[in-house]
mmCIF file with all atom_site columns, C-alpha atoms and ligand atoms in Angstrom:
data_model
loop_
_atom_site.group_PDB
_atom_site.id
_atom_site.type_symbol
_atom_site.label_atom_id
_atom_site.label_alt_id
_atom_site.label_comp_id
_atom_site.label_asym_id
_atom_site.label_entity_id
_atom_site.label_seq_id
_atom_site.pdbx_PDB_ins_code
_atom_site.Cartn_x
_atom_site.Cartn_y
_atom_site.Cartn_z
_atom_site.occupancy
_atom_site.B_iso_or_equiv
_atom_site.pdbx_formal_charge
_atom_site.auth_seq_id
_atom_site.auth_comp_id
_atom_site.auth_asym_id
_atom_site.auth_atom_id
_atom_site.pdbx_PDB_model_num
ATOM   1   C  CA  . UNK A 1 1   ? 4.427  -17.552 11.870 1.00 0.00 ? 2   UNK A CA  1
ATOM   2   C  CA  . UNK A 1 2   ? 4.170  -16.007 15.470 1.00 0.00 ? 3   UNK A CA  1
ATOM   3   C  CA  . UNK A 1 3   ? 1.995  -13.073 14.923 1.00 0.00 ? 4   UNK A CA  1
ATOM   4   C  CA  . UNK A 1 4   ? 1.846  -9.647  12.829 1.00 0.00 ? 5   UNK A CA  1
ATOM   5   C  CA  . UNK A 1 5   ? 4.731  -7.949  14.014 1.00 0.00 ? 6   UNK A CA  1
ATOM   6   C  CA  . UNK A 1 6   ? 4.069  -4.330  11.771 1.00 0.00 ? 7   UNK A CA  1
ATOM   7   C  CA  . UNK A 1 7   ? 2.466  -3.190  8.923  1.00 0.00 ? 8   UNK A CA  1
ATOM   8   C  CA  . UNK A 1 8   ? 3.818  -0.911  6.731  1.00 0.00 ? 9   UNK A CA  1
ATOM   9   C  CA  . UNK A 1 9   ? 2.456  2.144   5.185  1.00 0.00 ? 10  UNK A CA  1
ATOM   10  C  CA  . UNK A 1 10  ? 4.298  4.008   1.948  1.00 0.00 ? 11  UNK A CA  1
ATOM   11  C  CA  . UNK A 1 11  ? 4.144  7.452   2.780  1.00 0.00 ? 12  UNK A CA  1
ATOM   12  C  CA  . UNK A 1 12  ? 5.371  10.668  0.773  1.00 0.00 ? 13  UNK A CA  1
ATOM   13  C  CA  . UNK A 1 13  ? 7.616  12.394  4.365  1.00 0.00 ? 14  UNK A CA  1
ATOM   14  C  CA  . UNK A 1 14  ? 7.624  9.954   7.432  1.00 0.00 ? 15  UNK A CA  1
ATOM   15  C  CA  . UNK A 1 15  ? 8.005  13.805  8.926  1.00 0.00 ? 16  UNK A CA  1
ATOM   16  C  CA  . UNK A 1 16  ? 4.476  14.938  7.669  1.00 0.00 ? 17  UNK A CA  1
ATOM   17  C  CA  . UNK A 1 17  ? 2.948  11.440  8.300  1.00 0.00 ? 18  UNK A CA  1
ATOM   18  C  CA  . UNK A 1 18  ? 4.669  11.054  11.677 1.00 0.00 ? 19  UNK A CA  1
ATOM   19  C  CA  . UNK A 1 19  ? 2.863  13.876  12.955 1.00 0.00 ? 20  UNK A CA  1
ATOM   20  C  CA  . UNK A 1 20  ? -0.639 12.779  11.869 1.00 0.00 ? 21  UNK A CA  1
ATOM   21  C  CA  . UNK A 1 21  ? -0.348 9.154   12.831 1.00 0.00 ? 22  UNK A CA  1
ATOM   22  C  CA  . UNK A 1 22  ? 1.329  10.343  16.352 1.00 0.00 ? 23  UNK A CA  1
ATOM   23  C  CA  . UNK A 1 23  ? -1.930 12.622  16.614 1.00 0.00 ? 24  UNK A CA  1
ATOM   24  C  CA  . UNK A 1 24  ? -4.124 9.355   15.579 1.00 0.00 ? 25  UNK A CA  1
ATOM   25  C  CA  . UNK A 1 25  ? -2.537 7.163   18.002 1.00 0.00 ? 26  UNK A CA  1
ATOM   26  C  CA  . UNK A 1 26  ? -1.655 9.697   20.547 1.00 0.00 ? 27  UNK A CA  1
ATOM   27  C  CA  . UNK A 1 27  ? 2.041  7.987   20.710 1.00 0.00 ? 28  UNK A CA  1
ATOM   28  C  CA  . UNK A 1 28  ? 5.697  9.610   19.895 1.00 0.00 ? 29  UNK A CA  1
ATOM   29  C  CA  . UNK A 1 29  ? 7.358  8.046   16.794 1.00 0.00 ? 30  UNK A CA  1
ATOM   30  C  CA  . UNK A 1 30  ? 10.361 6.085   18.664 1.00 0.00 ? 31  UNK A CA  1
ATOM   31  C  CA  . UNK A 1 31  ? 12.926 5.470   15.933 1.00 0.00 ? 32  UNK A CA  1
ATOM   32  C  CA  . UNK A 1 32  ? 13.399 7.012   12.673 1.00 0.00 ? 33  UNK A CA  1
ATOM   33  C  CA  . UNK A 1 33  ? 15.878 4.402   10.509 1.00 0.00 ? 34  UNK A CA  1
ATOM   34  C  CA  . UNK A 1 34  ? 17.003 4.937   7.380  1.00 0.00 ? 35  UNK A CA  1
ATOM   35  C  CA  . UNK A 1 35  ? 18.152 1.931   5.516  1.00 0.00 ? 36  UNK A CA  1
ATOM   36  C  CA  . UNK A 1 36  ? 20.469 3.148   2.486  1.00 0.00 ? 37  UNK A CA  1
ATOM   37  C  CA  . UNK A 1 37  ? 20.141 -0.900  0.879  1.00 0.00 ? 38  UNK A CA  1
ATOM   38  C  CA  . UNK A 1 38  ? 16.519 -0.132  0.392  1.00 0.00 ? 39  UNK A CA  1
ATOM   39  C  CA  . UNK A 1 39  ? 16.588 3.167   -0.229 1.00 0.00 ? 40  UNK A CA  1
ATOM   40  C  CA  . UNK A 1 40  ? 14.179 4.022   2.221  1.00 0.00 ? 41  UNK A CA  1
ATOM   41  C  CA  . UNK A 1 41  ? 13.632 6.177   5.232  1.00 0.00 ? 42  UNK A CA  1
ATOM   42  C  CA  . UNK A 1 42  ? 11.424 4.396   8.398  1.00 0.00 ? 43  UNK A CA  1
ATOM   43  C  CA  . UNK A 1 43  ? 9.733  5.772   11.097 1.00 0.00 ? 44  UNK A CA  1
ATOM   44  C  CA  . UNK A 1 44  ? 7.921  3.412   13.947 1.00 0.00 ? 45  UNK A CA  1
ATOM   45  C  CA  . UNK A 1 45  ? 5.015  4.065   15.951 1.00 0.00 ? 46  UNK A CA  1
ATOM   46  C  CA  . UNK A 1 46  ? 3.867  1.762   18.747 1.00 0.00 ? 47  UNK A CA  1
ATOM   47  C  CA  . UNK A 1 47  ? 0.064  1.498   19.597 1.00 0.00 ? 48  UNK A CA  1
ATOM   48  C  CA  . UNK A 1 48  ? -0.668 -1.169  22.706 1.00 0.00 ? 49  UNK A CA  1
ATOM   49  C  CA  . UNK A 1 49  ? 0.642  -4.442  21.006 1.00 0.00 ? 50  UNK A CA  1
ATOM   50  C  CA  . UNK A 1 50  ? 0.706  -3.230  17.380 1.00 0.00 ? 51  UNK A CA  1
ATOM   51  C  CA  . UNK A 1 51  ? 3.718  -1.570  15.687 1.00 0.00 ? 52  UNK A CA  1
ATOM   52  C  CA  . UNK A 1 52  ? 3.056  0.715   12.597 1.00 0.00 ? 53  UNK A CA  1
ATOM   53  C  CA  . UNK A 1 53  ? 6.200  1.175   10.149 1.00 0.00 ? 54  UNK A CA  1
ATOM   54  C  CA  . UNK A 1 54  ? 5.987  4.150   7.854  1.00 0.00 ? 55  UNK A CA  1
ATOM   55  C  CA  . UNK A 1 55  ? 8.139  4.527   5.011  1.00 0.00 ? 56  UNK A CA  1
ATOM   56  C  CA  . UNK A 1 56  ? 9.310  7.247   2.893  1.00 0.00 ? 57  UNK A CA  1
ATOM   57  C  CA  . UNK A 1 57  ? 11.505 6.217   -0.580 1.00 0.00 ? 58  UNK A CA  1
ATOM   58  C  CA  . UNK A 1 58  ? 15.126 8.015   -0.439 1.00 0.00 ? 59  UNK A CA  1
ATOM   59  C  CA  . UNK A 1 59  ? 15.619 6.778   -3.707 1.00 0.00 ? 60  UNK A CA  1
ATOM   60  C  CA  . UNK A 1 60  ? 13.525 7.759   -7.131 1.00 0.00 ? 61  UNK A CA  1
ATOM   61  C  CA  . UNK A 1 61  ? 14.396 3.925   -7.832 1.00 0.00 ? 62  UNK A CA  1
ATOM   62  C  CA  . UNK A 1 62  ? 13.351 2.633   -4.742 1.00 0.00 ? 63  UNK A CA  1
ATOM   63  C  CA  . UNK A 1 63  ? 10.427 -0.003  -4.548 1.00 0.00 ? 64  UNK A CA  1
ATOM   64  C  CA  . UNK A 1 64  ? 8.482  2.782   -2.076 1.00 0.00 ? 65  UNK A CA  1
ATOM   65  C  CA  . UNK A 1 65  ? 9.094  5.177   -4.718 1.00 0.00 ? 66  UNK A CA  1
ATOM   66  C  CA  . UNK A 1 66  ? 7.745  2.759   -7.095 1.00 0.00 ? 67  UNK A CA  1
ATOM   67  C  CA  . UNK A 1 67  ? 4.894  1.655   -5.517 1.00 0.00 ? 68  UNK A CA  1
ATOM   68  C  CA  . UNK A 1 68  ? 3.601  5.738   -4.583 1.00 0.00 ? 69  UNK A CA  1
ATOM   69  C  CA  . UNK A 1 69  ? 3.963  6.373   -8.335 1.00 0.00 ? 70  UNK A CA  1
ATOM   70  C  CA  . UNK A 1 70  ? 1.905  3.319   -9.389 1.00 0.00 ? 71  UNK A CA  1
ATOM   71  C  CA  . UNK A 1 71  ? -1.008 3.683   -6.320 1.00 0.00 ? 72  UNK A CA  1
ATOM   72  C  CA  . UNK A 1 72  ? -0.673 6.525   -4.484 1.00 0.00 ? 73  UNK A CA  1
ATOM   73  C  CA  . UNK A 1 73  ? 0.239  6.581   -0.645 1.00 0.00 ? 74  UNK A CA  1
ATOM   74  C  CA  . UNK A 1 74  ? -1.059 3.737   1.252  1.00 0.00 ? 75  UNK A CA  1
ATOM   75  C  CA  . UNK A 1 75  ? -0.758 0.373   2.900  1.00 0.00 ? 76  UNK A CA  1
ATOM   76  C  CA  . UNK A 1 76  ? 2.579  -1.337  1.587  1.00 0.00 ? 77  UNK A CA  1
ATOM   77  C  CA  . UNK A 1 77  ? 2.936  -4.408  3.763  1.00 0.00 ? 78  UNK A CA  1
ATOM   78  C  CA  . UNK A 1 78  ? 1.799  -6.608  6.649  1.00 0.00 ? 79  UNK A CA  1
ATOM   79  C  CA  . UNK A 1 79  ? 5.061  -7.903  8.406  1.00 0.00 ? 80  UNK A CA  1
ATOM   80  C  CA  . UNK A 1 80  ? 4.696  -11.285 10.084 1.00 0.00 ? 81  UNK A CA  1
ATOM   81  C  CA  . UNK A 1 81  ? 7.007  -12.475 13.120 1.00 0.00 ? 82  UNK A CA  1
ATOM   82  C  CA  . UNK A 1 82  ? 9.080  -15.684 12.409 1.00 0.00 ? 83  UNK A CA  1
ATOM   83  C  CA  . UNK A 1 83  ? 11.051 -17.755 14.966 1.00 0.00 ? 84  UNK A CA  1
ATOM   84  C  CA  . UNK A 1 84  ? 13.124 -19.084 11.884 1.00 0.00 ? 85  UNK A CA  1
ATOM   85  C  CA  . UNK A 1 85  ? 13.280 -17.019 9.039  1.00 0.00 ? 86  UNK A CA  1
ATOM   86  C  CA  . UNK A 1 86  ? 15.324 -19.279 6.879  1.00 0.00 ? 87  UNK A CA  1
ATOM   87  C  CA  . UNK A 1 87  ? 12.844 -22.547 7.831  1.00 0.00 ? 88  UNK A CA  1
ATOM   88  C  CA  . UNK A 1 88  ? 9.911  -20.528 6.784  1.00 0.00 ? 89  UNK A CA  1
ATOM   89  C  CA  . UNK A 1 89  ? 11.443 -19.287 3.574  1.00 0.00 ? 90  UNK A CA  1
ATOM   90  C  CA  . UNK A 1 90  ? 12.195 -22.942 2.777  1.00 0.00 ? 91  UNK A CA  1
ATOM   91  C  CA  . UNK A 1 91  ? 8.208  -24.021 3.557  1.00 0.00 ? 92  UNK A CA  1
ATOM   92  C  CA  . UNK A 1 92  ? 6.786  -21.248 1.883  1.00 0.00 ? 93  UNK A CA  1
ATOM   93  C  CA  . UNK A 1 93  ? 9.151  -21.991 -1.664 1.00 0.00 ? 94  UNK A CA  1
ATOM   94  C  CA  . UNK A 1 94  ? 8.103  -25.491 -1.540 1.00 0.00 ? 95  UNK A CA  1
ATOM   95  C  CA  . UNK A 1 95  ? 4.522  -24.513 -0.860 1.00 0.00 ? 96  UNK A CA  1
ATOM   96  C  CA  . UNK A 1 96  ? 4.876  -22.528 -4.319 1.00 0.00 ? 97  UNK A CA  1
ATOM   97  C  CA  . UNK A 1 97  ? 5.011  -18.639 -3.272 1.00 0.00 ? 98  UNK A CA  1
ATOM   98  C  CA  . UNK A 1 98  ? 7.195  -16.481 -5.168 1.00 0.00 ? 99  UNK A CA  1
ATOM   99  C  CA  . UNK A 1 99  ? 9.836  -14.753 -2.252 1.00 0.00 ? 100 UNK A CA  1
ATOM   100 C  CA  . UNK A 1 100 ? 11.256 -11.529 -3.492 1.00 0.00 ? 101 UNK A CA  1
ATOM   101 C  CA  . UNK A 1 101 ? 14.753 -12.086 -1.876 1.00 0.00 ? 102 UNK A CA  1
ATOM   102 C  CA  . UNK A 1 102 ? 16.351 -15.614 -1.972 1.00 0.00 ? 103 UNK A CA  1
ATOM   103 C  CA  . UNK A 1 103 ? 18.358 -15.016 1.233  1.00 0.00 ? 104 UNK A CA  1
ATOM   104 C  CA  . UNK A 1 104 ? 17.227 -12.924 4.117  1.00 0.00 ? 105 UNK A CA  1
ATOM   105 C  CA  . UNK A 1 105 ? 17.978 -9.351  4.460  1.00 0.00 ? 106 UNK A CA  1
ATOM   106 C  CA  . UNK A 1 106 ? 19.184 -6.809  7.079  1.00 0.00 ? 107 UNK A CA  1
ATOM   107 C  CA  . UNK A 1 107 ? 16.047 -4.867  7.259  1.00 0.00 ? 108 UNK A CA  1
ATOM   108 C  CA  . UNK A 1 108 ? 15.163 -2.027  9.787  1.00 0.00 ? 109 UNK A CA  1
ATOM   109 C  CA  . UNK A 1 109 ? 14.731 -2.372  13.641 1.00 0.00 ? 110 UNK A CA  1
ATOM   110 C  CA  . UNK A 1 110 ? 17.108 -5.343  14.311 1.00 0.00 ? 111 UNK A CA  1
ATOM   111 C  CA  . UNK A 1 111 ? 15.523 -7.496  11.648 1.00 0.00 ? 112 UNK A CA  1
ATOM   112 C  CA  . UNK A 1 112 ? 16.223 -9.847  9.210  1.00 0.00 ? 113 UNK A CA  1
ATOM   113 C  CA  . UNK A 1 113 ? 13.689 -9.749  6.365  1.00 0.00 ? 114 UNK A CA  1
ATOM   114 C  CA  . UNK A 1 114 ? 11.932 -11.647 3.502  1.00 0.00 ? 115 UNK A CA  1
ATOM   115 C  CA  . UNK A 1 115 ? 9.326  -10.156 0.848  1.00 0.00 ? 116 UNK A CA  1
ATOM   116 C  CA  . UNK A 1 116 ? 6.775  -12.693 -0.327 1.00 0.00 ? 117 UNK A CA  1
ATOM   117 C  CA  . UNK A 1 117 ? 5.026  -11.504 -4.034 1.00 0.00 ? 118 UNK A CA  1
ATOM   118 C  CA  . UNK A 1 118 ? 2.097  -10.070 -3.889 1.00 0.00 ? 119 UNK A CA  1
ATOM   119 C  CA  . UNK A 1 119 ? 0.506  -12.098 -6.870 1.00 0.00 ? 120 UNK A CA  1
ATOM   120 C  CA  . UNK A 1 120 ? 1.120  -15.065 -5.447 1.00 0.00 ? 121 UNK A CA  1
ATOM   121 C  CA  . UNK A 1 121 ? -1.131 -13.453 -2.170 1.00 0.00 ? 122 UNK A CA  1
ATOM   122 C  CA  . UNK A 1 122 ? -3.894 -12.075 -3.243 1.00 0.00 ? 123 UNK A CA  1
ATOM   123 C  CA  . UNK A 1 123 ? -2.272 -8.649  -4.063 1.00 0.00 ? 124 UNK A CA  1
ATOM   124 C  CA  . UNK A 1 124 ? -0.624 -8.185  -0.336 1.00 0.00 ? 125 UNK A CA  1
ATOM   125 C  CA  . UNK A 1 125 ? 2.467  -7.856  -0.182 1.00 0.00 ? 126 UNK A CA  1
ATOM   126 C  CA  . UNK A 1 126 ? 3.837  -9.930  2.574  1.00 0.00 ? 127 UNK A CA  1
ATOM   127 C  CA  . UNK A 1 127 ? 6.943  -9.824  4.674  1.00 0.00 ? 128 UNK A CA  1
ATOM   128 C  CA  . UNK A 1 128 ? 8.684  -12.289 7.124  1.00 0.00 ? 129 UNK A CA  1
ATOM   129 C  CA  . UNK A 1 129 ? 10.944 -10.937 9.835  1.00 0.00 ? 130 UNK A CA  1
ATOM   130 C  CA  . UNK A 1 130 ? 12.745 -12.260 12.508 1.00 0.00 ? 131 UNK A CA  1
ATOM   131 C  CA  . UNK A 1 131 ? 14.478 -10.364 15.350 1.00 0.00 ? 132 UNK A CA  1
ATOM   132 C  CA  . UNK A 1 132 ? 18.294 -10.388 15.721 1.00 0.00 ? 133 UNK A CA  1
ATOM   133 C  CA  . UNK A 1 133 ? 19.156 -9.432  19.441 1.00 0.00 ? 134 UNK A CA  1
HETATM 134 ZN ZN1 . ZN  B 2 .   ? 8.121  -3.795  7.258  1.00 0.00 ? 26  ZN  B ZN1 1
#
C-alpha cells in the first residue's frame, strides 16, 4: 500500500457539509460524483497532499444511509492507494481479512475499489483503491 489516498466522512448533504469543510480548509470542493451502484452522492476536497471524500447516501438502503442511522455522521473510511488492486486483494484474503467485495469495483474519482471489514480491523473500515487513467 502506497499511502492514504482519502478518507471518507458520512455526511447527512455533501451541500451543507461542503460548505463547512471548504470554510475549515479554506479550499473549493472540486468534484461532486454521484455513483448510482452505491447509492451515494461524493463530494472531494483537497487540502496540501490530503484528499477528504464526503459522502451523502442517495439511497434509504445504501450502506451511508446505514451507517448514519446506526452512529450518527462521522468518519466512514480511510482509503489507501494500491499499485495493484487485485495483488493486494489476493495478500490481504490469504492473510485472513474479510474483503467486502470479491472483485474490485468502479468507485468514484477514476477508481477501482475494495472494502476491507471493519471487524476484522479494529472497527475501521478500510478501503483499497487504485487509479484508472
Ligand atoms: Zn472512499
Amino acid at each position: 500500500m502506497n499511502k492514504i489516498e482519502h478518507i471518507g466522512i458520512a455526511v447527512n448533504s455533501v451541500k451543507l457539509a461542503g460548505d463547512i469543510y471548504e470554510k475549515l480548509l479554506n479550499t473549493a470542493v472540486y468534484k461532486v460524483e454521484e455513483v448510482a451502484s452505491e447509492g451515494v452522492k461524493t463530494a472531494f476536497l483537497q487540502s496540501g497532499p490530503n484528499k477528504i471524500e464526503l459522502l451523502e447516501a442517495t439511497d434509504p438502503d445504501s450502506p451511508i444511509a446505514k451507517f448514519i442511522t446506526k452512529k450518527g455522521e462521522g468518519m466512514h473510511h480511510i482509503a489507501f492507494e494500491v499499485n495493484d488492486i487485485e495483488a493486494e486483494m489476493q495478500r490481504l484474503k490469504v492473510e485472513g481479512f474479510v474483503l467486502l467485495n470479491d472483485v474490485p469495483k468502479l468507485g468514484a474519482d477514476n477508481k477501482l475499489v475494495c472494502f476491507v471489514h471493519p471487524k476484522g480491523t479494529n472497527g475501521v473500515l478500510i478501503e483499497l483503491c487504485q487509479s484508472i487513467g
